[in-house]
Amino acid sequence: GQQVMQIPQYQHVQEGEDFTTYCNSSTTLSNIQWYKQRPGGHPVFLIQLVKSGEVKKQKRLTFQFGEAKKNSSLHITATQTTDVGTYFCAYSGAGSYQLTFGKGTKLSVIP
Amino acid sequence: DAGITQSPRHKVTETGTPVTLRCHQTENHRYMYWYRQDPGHGLRLIHYSYGVKDTDKGEVSDGYSVSRSKTEDFLLTLESATSSQTSVYFCAISFGQGPSEQYFGPGTRLTVT
């Protein structure tokens, strides 16, 4: 079946450094979503990508969907302590409303 | 935040006892989901509902049942709790069919001793 690998599992960065997490699939994805979960909190929707090669930006966050729709990335420029948390990618099959989540990348930011 | 509440927020129970978790939404949305979250596993879908009395199994449904008698309420029941069901449980809703974003409740931390 379809599997998505999210890497790295953990990332520690100095405040001000950039951060990137990757979501890689063995098969083509119809769409991908990204969520952020703060420590002790619940997942919060960030963005959805559906088009091949799509790039979307939210302030310091840049989201990309690969040309082959098999990978996606979330890049944070100049991290801040407010960026701390776990970032999850999630995808659904074509026409499906069920999401399958990656295992997440836990980001720590050292002030 | 979407109008989603979960109750209880924390529960400690003994092995073999039944447990029911409640998810309540004020958004009148059709789709509701139950996930469990465990270290190293991310979020895994237990059951979901696509309407009143319409439910289906997710990835990790064994040992769980659900019911949805009203649009606003989605109940998750552990008929006989086991220690492997110690987890954080999240309810979510989605606003539409297809690849629609999901909005999560605050979670219930369940400990089975």
mmCIF file of C-alpha atoms in Angstrom, chain B:
data_model
loop_
_atom_site.group_PDB
_atom_site.id
_atom_site.type_symbol
_atom_site.label_atom_id
_atom_site.label_comp_id
_atom_site.label_asym_id
_atom_site.label_seq_id
_atom_site.Cartn_x
_atom_site.Cartn_y
_atom_site.Cartn_z
ATOM 1 C CA ASP B 1 -10.668 27.126 16.548
ATOM 2 C CA ALA B 2 -13.573 25.098 15.202
ATOM 3 C CA GLY B 3 -16.283 24.434 17.792
ATOM 4 C CA ILE B 4 -15.125 20.994 18.877
ATOM 5 C CA THR B 5 -15.067 19.770 22.454
ATOM 6 C CA GLN B 6 -14.010 16.444 23.866
ATOM 7 C CA SER B 7 -14.950 14.896 27.182
ATOM 8 C CA PRO B 8 -13.481 13.867 29.439
ATOM 9 C CA ARG B 9 -10.134 15.574 28.885
ATOM 10 C CA HIS B 10 -8.327 13.144 31.142
ATOM 11 C CA LYS B 11 -9.316 9.688 32.350
ATOM 12 C CA VAL B 12 -7.649 6.904 34.270
ATOM 13 C CA THR B 13 -9.379 3.558 34.177
ATOM 14 C CA GLU B 14 -8.650 -0.054 34.974
ATOM 15 C CA THR B 15 -8.090 -2.874 32.543
ATOM 16 C CA GLY B 16 -11.343 -4.552 31.564
ATOM 17 C CA THR B 17 -13.637 -1.604 32.227
ATOM 18 C CA PRO B 18 -15.727 0.033 29.498
ATOM 19 C CA VAL B 19 -14.884 3.604 28.543
ATOM 20 C CA THR B 20 -16.758 6.087 26.361
ATOM 21 C CA LEU B 21 -15.219 9.244 24.984
ATOM 22 C CA ARG B 22 -17.391 11.989 23.578
ATOM 23 C CA CYS B 23 -16.774 14.409 20.782
ATOM 24 C CA HIS B 24 -19.174 17.305 20.334
ATOM 25 C CA GLN B 25 -19.204 19.822 17.493
ATOM 26 C CA THR B 26 -21.216 22.962 17.019
ATOM 27 C CA GLU B 27 -20.389 23.328 13.321
ATOM 28 C CA ASN B 28 -23.026 20.937 11.931
ATOM 29 C CA HIS B 29 -20.446 19.211 9.758
ATOM 30 C CA ARG B 30 -21.033 15.836 8.264
ATOM 31 C CA TYR B 31 -17.613 14.225 8.625
ATOM 32 C CA MET B 32 -16.137 13.267 11.984
ATOM 33 C CA TYR B 33 -13.104 11.201 12.896
ATOM 34 C CA TRP B 34 -11.441 9.542 15.867
ATOM 35 C CA TYR B 35 -7.656 9.238 15.974
ATOM 36 C CA ARG B 36 -5.216 7.981 18.528
ATOM 37 C CA GLN B 37 -1.760 9.428 18.916
ATOM 38 C CA ASP B 38 1.156 7.460 20.327
ATOM 39 C CA PRO B 39 4.877 8.263 20.403
ATOM 40 C CA GLY B 40 6.560 7.049 17.246
ATOM 41 C CA HIS B 41 3.279 6.375 15.443
ATOM 42 C CA GLY B 42 1.892 9.784 14.692
ATOM 43 C CA LEU B 43 -1.876 9.973 14.301
ATOM 44 C CA ARG B 44 -3.763 6.843 13.353
ATOM 45 C CA LEU B 45 -7.395 6.731 12.300
ATOM 46 C CA ILE B 46 -9.644 4.545 14.456
ATOM 47 C CA HIS B 47 -13.120 5.129 13.038
ATOM 48 C CA TYR B 48 -14.836 7.816 11.066
ATOM 49 C CA SER B 49 -18.371 8.941 10.297
ATOM 50 C CA TYR B 50 -19.823 10.443 7.163
ATOM 51 C CA GLY B 51 -23.271 11.116 8.571
ATOM 52 C CA VAL B 52 -25.740 10.205 11.281
ATOM 53 C CA LYS B 53 -25.580 6.448 11.825
ATOM 54 C CA ASP B 54 -23.021 6.150 8.997
ATOM 55 C CA THR B 55 -19.651 5.002 10.292
ATOM 56 C CA ASP B 56 -16.733 2.966 9.069
ATOM 57 C CA LYS B 57 -13.471 1.503 10.316
ATOM 58 C CA GLY B 58 -10.087 3.087 10.069
ATOM 59 C CA GLU B 59 -6.578 1.731 10.322
ATOM 60 C CA VAL B 60 -6.668 0.671 14.006
ATOM 61 C CA SER B 61 -10.300 -0.138 14.788
ATOM 62 C CA ASP B 62 -9.884 -3.391 16.733
ATOM 63 C CA GLY B 63 -11.176 -3.019 20.304
ATOM 64 C CA TYR B 64 -13.125 0.161 19.520
ATOM 65 C CA SER B 65 -16.684 0.909 18.488
ATOM 66 C CA VAL B 66 -18.377 4.194 17.606
ATOM 67 C CA SER B 67 -21.832 5.638 17.414
ATOM 68 C CA ARG B 68 -23.303 8.762 15.908
ATOM 69 C CA SER B 69 -26.987 9.275 16.679
ATOM 70 C CA LYS B 70 -26.867 13.053 16.185
ATOM 71 C CA THR B 71 -24.869 15.220 13.798
ATOM 72 C CA GLU B 72 -23.104 16.980 16.640
ATOM 73 C CA ASP B 73 -21.983 13.969 18.683
ATOM 74 C CA PHE B 74 -19.558 11.174 17.856
ATOM 75 C CA LEU B 75 -18.885 8.654 20.612
ATOM 76 C CA LEU B 76 -15.903 6.315 20.855
ATOM 77 C CA THR B 77 -16.284 3.267 23.104
ATOM 78 C CA LEU B 78 -13.666 0.911 24.400
ATOM 79 C CA GLU B 79 -15.763 -2.104 25.385
ATOM 80 C CA SER B 80 -13.079 -3.584 27.633
ATOM 81 C CA ALA B 81 -10.093 -1.311 28.006
ATOM 82 C CA THR B 82 -6.577 -2.727 27.741
ATOM 83 C CA SER B 83 -3.225 -1.162 28.598
ATOM 84 C CA SER B 84 -2.389 -0.977 24.882
ATOM 85 C CA GLN B 85 -5.226 1.519 24.533
ATOM 86 C CA THR B 86 -3.441 4.017 26.756
ATOM 87 C CA SER B 87 -3.096 6.939 24.396
ATOM 88 C CA VAL B 88 -4.175 10.451 23.521
ATOM 89 C CA TYR B 89 -7.404 10.432 21.539
ATOM 90 C CA PHE B 90 -8.296 13.221 19.142
ATOM 91 C CA CYS B 91 -11.576 13.892 17.467
ATOM 92 C CA ALA B 92 -11.615 15.814 14.202
ATOM 93 C CA ILE B 93 -14.161 17.228 11.808
ATOM 94 C CA SER B 94 -13.911 18.161 8.198
ATOM 95 C CA PHE B 95 -15.914 20.683 6.284
ATOM 96 C CA GLY B 96 -16.355 18.864 3.018
ATOM 97 C CA GLN B 97 -16.002 15.744 1.000
ATOM 98 C CA GLY B 98 -12.728 14.825 -0.658
ATOM 99 C CA PRO B 99 -9.319 16.096 0.434
ATOM 100 C CA SER B 100 -10.636 18.634 2.907
ATOM 101 C CA GLU B 101 -8.649 19.961 5.820
ATOM 102 C CA GLN B 102 -9.492 18.588 9.236
ATOM 103 C CA TYR B 103 -9.988 20.491 12.471
ATOM 104 C CA PHE B 104 -9.105 18.794 15.702
ATOM 105 C CA GLY B 105 -10.511 18.862 19.193
ATOM 106 C CA PRO B 106 -8.301 19.368 22.260
ATOM 107 C CA GLY B 107 -7.803 15.631 22.885
ATOM 108 C CA THR B 108 -8.485 13.160 25.677
ATOM 109 C CA ARG B 109 -5.603 11.588 27.562
ATOM 110 C CA LEU B 110 -6.629 8.055 28.540
ATOM 111 C CA THR B 111 -4.572 5.890 30.861
ATOM 112 C CA VAL B 112 -5.494 2.248 31.341
ATOM 113 C CA THR B 113 -3.861 0.709 34.408
#
